[in-house]
Structure formats: structure tokens, C-alpha cells
Short mmCIF file of C-alpha atoms in Angstrom, two decimals:
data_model
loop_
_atom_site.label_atom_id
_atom_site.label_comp_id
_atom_site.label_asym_id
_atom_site.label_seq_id
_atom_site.Cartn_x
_atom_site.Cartn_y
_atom_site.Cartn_z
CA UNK A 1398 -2.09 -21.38 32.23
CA UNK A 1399 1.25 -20.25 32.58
CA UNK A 1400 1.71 -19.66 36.00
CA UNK A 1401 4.15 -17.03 37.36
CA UNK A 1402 7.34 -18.61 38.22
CA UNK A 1403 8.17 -15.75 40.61
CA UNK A 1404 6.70 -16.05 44.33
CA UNK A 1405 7.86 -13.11 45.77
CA UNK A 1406 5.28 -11.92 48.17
CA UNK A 1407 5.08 -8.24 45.80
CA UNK A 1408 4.40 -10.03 42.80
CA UNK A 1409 2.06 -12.96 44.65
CA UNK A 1410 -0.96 -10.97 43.00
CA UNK A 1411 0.08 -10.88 39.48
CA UNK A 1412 -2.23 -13.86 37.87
CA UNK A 1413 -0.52 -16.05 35.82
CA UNK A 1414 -1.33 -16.52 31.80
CA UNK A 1415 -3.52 -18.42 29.31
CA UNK A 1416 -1.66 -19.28 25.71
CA UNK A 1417 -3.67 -16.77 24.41
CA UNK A 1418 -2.40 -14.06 26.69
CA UNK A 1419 1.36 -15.37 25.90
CA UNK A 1420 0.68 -15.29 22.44
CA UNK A 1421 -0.19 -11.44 22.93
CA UNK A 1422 2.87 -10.11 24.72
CA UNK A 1423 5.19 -12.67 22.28
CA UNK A 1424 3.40 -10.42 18.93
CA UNK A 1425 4.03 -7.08 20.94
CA UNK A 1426 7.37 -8.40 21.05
CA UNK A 1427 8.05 -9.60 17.33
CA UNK A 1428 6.49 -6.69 16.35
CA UNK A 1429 8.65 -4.18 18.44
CA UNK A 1430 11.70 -5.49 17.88
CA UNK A 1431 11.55 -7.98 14.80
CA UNK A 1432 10.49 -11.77 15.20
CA UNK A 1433 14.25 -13.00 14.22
CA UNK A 1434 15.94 -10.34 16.84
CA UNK A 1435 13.88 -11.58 19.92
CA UNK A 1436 14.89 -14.80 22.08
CA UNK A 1437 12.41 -17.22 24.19
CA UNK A 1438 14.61 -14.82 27.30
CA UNK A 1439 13.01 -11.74 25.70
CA UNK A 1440 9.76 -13.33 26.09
CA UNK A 1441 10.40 -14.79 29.13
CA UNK A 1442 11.88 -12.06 30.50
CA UNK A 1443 8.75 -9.55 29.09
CA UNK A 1444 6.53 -12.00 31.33
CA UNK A 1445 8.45 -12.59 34.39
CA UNK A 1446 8.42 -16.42 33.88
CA UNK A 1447 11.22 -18.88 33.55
CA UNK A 1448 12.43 -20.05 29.95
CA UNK A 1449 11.23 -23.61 31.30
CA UNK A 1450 8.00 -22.21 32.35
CA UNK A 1451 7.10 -20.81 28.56
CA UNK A 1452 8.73 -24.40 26.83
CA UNK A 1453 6.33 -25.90 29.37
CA UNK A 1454 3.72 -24.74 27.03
CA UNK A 1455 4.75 -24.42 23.87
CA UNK A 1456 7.47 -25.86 21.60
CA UNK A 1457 9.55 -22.93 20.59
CA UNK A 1458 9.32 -19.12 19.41
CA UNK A 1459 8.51 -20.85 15.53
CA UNK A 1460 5.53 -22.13 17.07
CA UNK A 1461 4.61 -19.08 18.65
CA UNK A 1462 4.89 -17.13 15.43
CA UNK A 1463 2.95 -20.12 13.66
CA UNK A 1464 0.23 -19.43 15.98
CA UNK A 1465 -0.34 -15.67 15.66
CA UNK A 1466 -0.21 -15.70 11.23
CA UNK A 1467 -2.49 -17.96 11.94
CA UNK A 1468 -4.73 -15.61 13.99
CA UNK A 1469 -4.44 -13.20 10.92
CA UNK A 1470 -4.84 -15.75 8.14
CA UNK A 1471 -7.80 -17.39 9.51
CA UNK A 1472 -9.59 -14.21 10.05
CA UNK A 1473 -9.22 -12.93 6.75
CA UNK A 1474 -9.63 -16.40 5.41
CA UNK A 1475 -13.18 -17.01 7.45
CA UNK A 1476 -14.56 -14.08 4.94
CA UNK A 1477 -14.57 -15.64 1.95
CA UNK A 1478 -16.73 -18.89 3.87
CA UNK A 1479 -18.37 -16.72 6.13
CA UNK A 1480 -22.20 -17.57 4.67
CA UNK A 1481 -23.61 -14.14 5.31
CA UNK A 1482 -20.89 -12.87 2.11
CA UNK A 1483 -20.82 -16.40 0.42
CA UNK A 1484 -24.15 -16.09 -1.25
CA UNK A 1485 -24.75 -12.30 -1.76
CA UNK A 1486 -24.30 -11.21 -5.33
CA UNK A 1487 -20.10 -10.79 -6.41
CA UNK A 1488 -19.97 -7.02 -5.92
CA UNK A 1489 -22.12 -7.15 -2.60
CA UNK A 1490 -19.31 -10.25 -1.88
CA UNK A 1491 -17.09 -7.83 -2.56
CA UNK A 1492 -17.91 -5.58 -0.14
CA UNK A 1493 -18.83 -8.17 2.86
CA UNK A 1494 -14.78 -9.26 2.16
CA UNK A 1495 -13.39 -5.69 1.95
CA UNK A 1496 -15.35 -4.50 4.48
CA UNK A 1497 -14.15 -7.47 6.93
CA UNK A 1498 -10.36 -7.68 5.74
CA UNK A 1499 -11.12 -3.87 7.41
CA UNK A 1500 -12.75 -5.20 10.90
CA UNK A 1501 -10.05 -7.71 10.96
CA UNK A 1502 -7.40 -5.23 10.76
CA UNK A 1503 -8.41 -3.75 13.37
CA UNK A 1504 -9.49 -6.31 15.39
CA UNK A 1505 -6.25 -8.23 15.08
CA UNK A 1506 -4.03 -5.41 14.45
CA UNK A 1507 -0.90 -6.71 15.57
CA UNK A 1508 -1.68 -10.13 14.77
CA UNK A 1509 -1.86 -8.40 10.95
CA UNK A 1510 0.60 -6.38 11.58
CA UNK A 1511 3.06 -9.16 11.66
CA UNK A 1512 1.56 -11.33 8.95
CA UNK A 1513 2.40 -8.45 6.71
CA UNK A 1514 6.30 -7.93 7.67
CA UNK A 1515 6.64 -11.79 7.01
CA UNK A 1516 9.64 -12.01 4.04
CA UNK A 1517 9.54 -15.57 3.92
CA UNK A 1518 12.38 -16.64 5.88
CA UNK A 1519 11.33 -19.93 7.26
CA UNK A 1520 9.13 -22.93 6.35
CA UNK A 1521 6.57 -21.35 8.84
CA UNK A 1522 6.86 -17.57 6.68
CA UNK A 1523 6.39 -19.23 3.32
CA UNK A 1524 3.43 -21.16 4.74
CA UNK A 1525 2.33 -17.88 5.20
CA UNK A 1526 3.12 -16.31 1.93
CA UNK A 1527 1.36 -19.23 0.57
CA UNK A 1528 -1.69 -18.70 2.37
CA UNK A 1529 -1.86 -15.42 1.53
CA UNK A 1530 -1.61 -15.45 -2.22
CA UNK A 1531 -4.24 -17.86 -1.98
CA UNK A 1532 -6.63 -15.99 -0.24
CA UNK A 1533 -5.29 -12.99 -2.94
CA UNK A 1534 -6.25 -15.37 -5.35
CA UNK A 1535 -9.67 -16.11 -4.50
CA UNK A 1536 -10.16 -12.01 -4.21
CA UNK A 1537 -8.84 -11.66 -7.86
CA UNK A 1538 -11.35 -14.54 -9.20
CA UNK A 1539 -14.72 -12.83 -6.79
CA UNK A 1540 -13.06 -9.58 -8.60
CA UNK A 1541 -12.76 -11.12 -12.26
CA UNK A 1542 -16.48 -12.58 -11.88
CA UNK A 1543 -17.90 -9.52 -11.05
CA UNK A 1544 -16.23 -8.12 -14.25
CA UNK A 1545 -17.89 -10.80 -15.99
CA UNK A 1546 -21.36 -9.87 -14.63
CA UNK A 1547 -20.96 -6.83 -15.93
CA UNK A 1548 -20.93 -5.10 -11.51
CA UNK A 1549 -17.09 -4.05 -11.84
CA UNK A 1550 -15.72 -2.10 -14.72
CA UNK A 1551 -13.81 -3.63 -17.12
CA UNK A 1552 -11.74 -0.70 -18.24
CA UNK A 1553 -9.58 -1.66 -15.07
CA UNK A 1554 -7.30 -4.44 -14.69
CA UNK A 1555 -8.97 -7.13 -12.31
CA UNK A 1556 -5.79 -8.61 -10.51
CA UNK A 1557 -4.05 -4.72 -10.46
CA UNK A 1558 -7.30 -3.19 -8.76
CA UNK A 1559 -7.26 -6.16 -6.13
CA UNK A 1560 -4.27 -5.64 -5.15
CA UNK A 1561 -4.22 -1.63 -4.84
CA UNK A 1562 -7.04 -2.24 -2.91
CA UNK A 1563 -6.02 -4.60 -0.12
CA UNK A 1564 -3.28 -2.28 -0.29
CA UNK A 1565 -5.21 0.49 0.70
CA UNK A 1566 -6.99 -1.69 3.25
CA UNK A 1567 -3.15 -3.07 4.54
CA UNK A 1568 -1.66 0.28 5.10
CA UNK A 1569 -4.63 0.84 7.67
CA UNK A 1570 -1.59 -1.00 9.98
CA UNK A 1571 0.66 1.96 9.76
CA UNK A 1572 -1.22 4.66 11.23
CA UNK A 1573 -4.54 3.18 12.30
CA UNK A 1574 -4.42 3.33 16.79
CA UNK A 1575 -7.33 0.99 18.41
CA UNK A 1576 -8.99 3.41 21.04
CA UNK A 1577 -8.24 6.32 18.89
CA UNK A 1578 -10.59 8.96 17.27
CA UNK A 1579 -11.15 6.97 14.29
CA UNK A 1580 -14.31 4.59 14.90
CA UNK A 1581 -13.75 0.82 13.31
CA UNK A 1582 -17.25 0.70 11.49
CA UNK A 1583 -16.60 3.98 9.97
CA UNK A 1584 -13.25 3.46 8.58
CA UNK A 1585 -14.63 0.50 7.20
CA UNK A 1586 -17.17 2.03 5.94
CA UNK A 1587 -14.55 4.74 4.03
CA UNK A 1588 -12.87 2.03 2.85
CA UNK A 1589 -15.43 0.25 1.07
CA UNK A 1590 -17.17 3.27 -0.35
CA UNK A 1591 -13.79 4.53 -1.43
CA UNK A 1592 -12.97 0.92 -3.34
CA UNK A 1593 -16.36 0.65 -5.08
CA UNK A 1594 -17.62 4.06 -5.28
CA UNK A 1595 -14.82 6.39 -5.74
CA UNK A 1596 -14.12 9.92 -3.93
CA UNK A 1597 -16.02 11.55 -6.62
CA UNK A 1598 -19.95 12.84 -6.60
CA UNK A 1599 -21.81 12.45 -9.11
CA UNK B 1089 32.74 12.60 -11.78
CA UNK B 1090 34.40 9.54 -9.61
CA UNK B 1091 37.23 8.08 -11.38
CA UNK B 1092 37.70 4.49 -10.89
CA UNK B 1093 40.89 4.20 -8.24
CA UNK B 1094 42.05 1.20 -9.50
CA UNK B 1095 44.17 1.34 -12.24
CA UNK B 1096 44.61 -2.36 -13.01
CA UNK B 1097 44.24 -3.05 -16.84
CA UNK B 1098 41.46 -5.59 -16.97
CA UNK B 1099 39.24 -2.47 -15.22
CA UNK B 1100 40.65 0.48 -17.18
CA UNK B 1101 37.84 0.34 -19.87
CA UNK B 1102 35.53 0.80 -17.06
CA UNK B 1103 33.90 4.65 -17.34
CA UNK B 1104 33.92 6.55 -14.20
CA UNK B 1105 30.78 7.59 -11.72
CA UNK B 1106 28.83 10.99 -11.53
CA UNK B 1107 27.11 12.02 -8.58
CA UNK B 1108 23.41 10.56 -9.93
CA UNK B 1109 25.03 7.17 -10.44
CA UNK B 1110 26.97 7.24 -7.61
CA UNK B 1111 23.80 7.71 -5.54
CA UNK B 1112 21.37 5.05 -7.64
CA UNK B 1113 24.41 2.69 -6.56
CA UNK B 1114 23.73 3.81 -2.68
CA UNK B 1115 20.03 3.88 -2.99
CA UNK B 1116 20.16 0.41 -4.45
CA UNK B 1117 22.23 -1.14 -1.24
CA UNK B 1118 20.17 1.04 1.38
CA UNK B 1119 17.25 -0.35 0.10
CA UNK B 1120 19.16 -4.10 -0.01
CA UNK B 1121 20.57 -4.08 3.50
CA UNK B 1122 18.96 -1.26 5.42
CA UNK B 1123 20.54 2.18 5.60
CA UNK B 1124 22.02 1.41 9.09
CA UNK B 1125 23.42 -1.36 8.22
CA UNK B 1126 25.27 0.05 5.11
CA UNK B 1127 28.76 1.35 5.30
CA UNK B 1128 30.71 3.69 3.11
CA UNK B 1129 32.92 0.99 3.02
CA UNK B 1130 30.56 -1.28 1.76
CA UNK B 1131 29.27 1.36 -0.99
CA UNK B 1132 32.98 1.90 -1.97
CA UNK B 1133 33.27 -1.74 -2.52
CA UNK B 1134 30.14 -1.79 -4.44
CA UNK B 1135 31.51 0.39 -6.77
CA UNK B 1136 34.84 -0.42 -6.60
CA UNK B 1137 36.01 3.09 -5.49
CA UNK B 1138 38.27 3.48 -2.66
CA UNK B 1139 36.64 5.43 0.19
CA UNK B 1140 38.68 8.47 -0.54
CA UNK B 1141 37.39 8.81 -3.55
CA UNK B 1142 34.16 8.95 -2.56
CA UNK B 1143 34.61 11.01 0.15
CA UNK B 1144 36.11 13.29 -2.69
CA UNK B 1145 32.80 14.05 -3.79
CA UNK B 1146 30.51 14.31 -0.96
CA UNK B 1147 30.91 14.79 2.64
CA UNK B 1148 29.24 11.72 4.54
CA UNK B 1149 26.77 8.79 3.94
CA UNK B 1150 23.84 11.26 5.43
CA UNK B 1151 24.29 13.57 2.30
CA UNK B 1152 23.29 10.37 0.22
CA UNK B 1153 20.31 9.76 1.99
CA UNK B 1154 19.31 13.32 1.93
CA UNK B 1155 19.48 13.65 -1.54
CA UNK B 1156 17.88 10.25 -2.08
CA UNK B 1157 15.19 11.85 -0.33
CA UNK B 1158 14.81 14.94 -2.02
CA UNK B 1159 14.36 13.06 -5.26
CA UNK B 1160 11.69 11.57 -4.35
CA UNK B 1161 10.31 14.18 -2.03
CA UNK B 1162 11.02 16.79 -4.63
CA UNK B 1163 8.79 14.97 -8.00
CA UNK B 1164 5.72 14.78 -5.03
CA UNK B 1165 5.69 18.35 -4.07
CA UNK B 1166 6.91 19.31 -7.76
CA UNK B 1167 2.77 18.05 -8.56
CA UNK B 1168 0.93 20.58 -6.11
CA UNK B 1169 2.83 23.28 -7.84
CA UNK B 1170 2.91 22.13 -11.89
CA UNK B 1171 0.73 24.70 -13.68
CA UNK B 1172 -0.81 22.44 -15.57
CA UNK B 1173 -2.46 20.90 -12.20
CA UNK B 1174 -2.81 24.15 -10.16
CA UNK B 1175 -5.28 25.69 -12.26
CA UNK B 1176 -8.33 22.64 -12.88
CA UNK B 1177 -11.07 22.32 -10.59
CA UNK B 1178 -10.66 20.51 -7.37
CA UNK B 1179 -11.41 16.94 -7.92
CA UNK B 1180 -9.36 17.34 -11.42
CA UNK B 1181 -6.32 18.40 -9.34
CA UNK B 1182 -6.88 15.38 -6.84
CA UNK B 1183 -6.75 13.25 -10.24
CA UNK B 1184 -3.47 14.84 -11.49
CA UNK B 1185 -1.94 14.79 -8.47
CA UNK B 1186 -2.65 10.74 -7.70
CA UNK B 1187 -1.96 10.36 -11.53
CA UNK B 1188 1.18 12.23 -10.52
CA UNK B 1189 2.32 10.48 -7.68
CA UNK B 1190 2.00 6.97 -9.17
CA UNK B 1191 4.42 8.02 -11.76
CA UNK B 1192 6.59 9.57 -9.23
CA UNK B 1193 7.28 6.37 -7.98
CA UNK B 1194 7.16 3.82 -10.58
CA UNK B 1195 10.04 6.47 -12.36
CA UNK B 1196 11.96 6.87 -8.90
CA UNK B 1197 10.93 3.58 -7.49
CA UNK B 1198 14.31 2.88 -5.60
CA UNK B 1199 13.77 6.48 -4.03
CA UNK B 1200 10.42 6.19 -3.13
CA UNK B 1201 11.21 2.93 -1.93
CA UNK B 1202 14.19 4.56 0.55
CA UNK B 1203 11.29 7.44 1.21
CA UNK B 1204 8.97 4.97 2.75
CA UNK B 1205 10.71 3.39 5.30
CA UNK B 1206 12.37 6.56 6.83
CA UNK B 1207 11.54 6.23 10.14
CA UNK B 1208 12.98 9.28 11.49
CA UNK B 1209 16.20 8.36 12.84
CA UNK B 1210 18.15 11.28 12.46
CA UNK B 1211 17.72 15.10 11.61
CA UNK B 1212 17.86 14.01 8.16
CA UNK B 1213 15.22 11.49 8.55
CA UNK B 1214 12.84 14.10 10.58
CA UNK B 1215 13.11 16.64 8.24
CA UNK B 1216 11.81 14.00 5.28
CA UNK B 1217 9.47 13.06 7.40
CA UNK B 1218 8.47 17.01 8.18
CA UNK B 1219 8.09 16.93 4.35
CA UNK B 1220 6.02 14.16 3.85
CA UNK B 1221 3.61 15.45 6.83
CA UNK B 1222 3.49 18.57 4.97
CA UNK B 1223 2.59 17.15 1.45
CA UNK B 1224 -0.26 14.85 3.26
CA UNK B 1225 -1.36 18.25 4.64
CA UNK B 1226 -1.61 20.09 1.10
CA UNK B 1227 -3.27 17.02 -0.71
CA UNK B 1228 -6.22 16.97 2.59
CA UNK B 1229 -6.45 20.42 2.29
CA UNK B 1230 -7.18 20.19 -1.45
CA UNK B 1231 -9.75 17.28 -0.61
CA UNK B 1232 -11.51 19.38 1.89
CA UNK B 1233 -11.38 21.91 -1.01
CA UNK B 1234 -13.14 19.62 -3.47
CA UNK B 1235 -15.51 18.32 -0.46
CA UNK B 1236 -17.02 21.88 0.19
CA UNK B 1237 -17.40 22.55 -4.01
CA UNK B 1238 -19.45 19.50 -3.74
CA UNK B 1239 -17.24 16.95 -5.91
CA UNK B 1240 -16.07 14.94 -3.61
CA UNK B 1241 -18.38 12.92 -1.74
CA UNK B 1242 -18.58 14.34 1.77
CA UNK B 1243 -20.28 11.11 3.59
CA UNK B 1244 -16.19 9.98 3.57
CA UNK B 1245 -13.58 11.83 6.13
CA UNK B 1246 -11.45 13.41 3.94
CA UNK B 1247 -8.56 13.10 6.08
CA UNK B 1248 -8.74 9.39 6.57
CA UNK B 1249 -9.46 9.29 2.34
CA UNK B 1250 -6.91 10.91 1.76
CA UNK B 1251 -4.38 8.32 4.06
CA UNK B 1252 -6.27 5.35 2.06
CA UNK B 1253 -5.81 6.44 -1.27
CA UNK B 1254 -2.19 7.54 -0.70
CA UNK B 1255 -1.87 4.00 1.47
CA UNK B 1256 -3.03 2.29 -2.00
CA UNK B 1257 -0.57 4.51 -3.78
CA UNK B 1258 2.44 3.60 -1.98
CA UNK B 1259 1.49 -0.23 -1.58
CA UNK B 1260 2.68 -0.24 -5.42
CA UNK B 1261 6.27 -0.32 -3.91
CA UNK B 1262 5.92 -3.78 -2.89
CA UNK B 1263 5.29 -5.70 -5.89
CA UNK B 1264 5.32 -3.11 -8.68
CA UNK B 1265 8.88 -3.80 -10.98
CA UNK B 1266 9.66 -1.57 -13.85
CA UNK B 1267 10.04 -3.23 -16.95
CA UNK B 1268 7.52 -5.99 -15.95
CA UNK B 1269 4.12 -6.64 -17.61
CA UNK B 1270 2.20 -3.34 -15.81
CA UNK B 1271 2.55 -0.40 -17.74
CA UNK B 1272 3.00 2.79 -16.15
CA UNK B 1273 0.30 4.79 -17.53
CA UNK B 1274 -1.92 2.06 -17.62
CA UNK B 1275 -1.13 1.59 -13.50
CA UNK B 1276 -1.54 5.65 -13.29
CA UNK B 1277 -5.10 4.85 -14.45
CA UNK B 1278 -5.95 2.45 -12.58
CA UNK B 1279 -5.11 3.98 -9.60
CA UNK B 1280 -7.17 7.14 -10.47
CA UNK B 1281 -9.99 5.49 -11.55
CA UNK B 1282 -10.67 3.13 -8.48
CA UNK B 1283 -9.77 6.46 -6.29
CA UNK B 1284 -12.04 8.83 -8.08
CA UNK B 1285 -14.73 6.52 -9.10
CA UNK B 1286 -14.77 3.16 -7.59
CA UNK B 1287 -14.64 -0.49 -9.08
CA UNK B 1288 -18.53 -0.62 -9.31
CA UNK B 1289 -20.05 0.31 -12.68
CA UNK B 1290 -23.59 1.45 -12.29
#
């Protein structure tokens, strides 16, 4: 816990914060106002702590950044392990990924949000990257071997149609609002009838 | 045309600038360093102009970005009006149209590029916007339109469909380079074919 370095008796209520709660208002931040253009006084400041307070619990803004791709990556990463998708057929793997790269959108959305603005500017970014083109990676190959068992078309190119479609899935960020009128389950629903099915009837 | 303004014999085999090169040349460094953060200084440099001469030809830096934006605003809502899409059944217009916009931007990629990070800044970057809005509102409109003539699936809400597909669309801007192994019409194909009728053969 991060407790509030201010005692004045109006702010004596406020309760103080767990890591995860710091971790929250520092990926508000990044994201508002770009991870290289905000200082440890930014965050500090957004909190009402001390600069020594934060550095009490954790070792600097790279760390902090380390810690919320890694909120994103892991989530996305957990699908292609998670049992329940791991032994289904490839296209019904397919789905169980889509549709959770979806929930974890939206789940994490500004955790995601930032993981997809990362240009690679640091060790900690191209860790990142890296992580991410592997996890593209393993998509492409679930993609390629359900070309191979004959459950995706192979008129299509296998690592274009991946990435159009976490593409579609990724752009979810830029208008999707948590709380809004757009229900989780049915946008992830959308998506993964659009990817596999197509708009058209039949 | 721009004549060159220096006159110093090593350059004077160099042609001059028209107006469409002059304004690939600013697209190219908005999109490089952010359109804030150029200067008609640094475009004059760029192009080893002086500023004069520039200004010679249009009026400010906002005239660049406006018709930056028109080009690539102007091949989108070119493809709800071609005759040769207006007149097909619904679904067949949704294809043209997607077919359409894919080779809108891989042909003005540095435009479309410019297009999609408009943020809405200035008048100039509201009224893009305004455009945009309005071209999402025809292409919904003809999705509801192919909805209730029963070839597009209506278990999907066409409004959030149509964001997805156009998301997928535009996420070819990030890795799609002109010239590279991905042909354009093949791409175009793709794109329809995973929109209209899903990766999953059956």
C-alpha cells in the first residue's frame, strides 16, 4: 500500500493505494498524455503522494510501464494455454482466441490500449514488440493448420487474414467505451461471427 | 510549379516542384514528425525551397493538410457514388465499396495515413473528421439496407459491423508497404472475402 503522504485533516479519509491501483492511474496517465511526456511528478502529483512515496514502491516509471504490457500480454497470451481453447478443434481454437483477444480488450482496455501505441523505444517496448509477434505468430500457425485441415479457406492468405483480423479486433480500442451501450459478450460475439462467417447470408 | 530558389550550379539540373509533389513532400514529413510538430520551415528545407517560395504557391501549412485530406477523403466518398457500384444489389455494393476502400489506401497510403490520425485539432481537422462521420454514416446505412433485403446476416449490429470491418480496413496502414510482397488486388480480396464471407469454409 501506498499510503497517502498528505495528512491534512480534509484529505485524512482518502485511503491510500495497492500497486495495482497505482498501476491504474500511471496507464490513465501514459495513455492521456504519452508514456515518454509524463514524469514520476505527474504521477505523483495525479495521486497526491510524494515522489519518495511512489519510488518507495517501485523502481521507476520503466517499471511501471513494464508492468501494465505485461497486464496486456499475459492476457492475450493466457489464450493460446488456456485448456478450455487448447484442445478444441483449430477453427473452434480459433474462435476461443478471437473471441478472448475480444474480452481482453475490453477487460483491459487501457492496459491494451497502451500495448498497442508501443513504437519500440526502449529495451522494455521491444520486449514488447517481441512478445507480440510471437503471440502473432502462434495465431498465423493455429490459422495455417486450420488451412491444412481443410476448416479455413485456402483461397486467402493465412498470415494476411490474421493480421486483418486482430486488426479488426485492435481497433475495438478506438471507439469501444466500458459501461457504454455496446454489451462485451455481444461485440465479441460480432467479432467472431464476422471473422469466420462473413456479413453475408447465405 | 516551384522553382528551385537556389541557383547554385551543382543544383541547377534539379527540376522544379508542382503543387502534387510539393504536397507528397509535406504529407511524407507530417506523417514522419507529426503535423504539429512540422514547420514550413522545415518543409522548405525538405525541399530545398526558400519559404517564400512556397508561400508563393499556397497560403499556409493548413491548406496542405486540407488538401492532404481531401485526397484521401475524396477516393472514399468518390466509391458510394461510382456508377458502376451504385447500381448492384446491396451486399454487392458493400463488396465494391470495401474492395474500394482498400485500394484507396494502399494507392494514397501516405494520405490515408495523415487521414487517420486527425484528431480534430482545428477547423480543418473537424471538418475531415465531419467527413469521415458522414461516410461511416452512408456505408451503415447501406448495411442496414442489405440487412432488411435479407443478405446480410441480421444476428450482427450493423453499426458495430460496419466499425469492425472498416477497423480491419484501416489496420492495413500499419504494416501494409507498397511495393512489398502483398499485392494490391490480391489484399482487396482478402479483405472482402473474410468481410463478406468469413475464414471458415463449410
Amino acid at each position: 500500500m501506498f499510503a497517502s503522504a498528505e495528512s491534512a485533516p480534509a484529505r485524512r479519509g482518502r485511503p491510500g493505494y495497492d500497486r495495482a491501483q497505482v498501476l491504474a492511474v500511471a496507464v490513465e496517465l501514459f495513455n492521456e498524455q504519452g508514456y515518454d511526456a509524463t514524469s514520476v511528478a505527474d504521477l505523483a502529483q495525479r495521486l497526491g503522494l510524494t515522489k519518495s512515496a511512489l519510488y518507495h514502491h517501485f523502481d521507476s516509471k520503466e517499471q511501471l510501464l513494464a508492468l501494465a504490457l505485461d497486464e496486456a500480454l499475459s492476457g492475450l497470451e493466457g489464450l493460446l494455454d488456456d485448456p478450455a481453447i487448447a484442445g478444441a478443434a483449430p477453427a473452434d481454437r480459433l474462435a476461443g482466441v478471437l473471441r478472448g483477444a475480444v474480452l481482453v480488450l475490453v477487460d483491459r482496455l487501457p492496459y491494451v490500449t497502451l500495448l498497442l501505441r508501443v513504437r519500440g523505444n526502449s529495451d522494455v517496448e521491444r520486449a514488447a514488440l517481441e512478445r507480440r509477434r510471437a503471440f502473432d505468430h502462434r495465431v498465423t500457425q493455429l490459422v495455417a493448420e486450420a488451412q491444412s485441415a481443410g476448416s479455413v479457406r485456402s483461397d486467402v492468405d493465412g498470415a494476411v487474414v490474421t493480421r486483418l483480423v486482430f486488426g479488426m479486433v485492435n481497433s475495438i480500442v478506438e471507439w469501444y467505451r466500458p459501461g457504454g451501450a455496446i454489451d462485451r459478450d455481444r461485440l465479441a460475439h460480432d467479432v467472431v461471427t464476422v471473422a469466420l462467417d462473413g456479413m453475408r447470408t447465405r
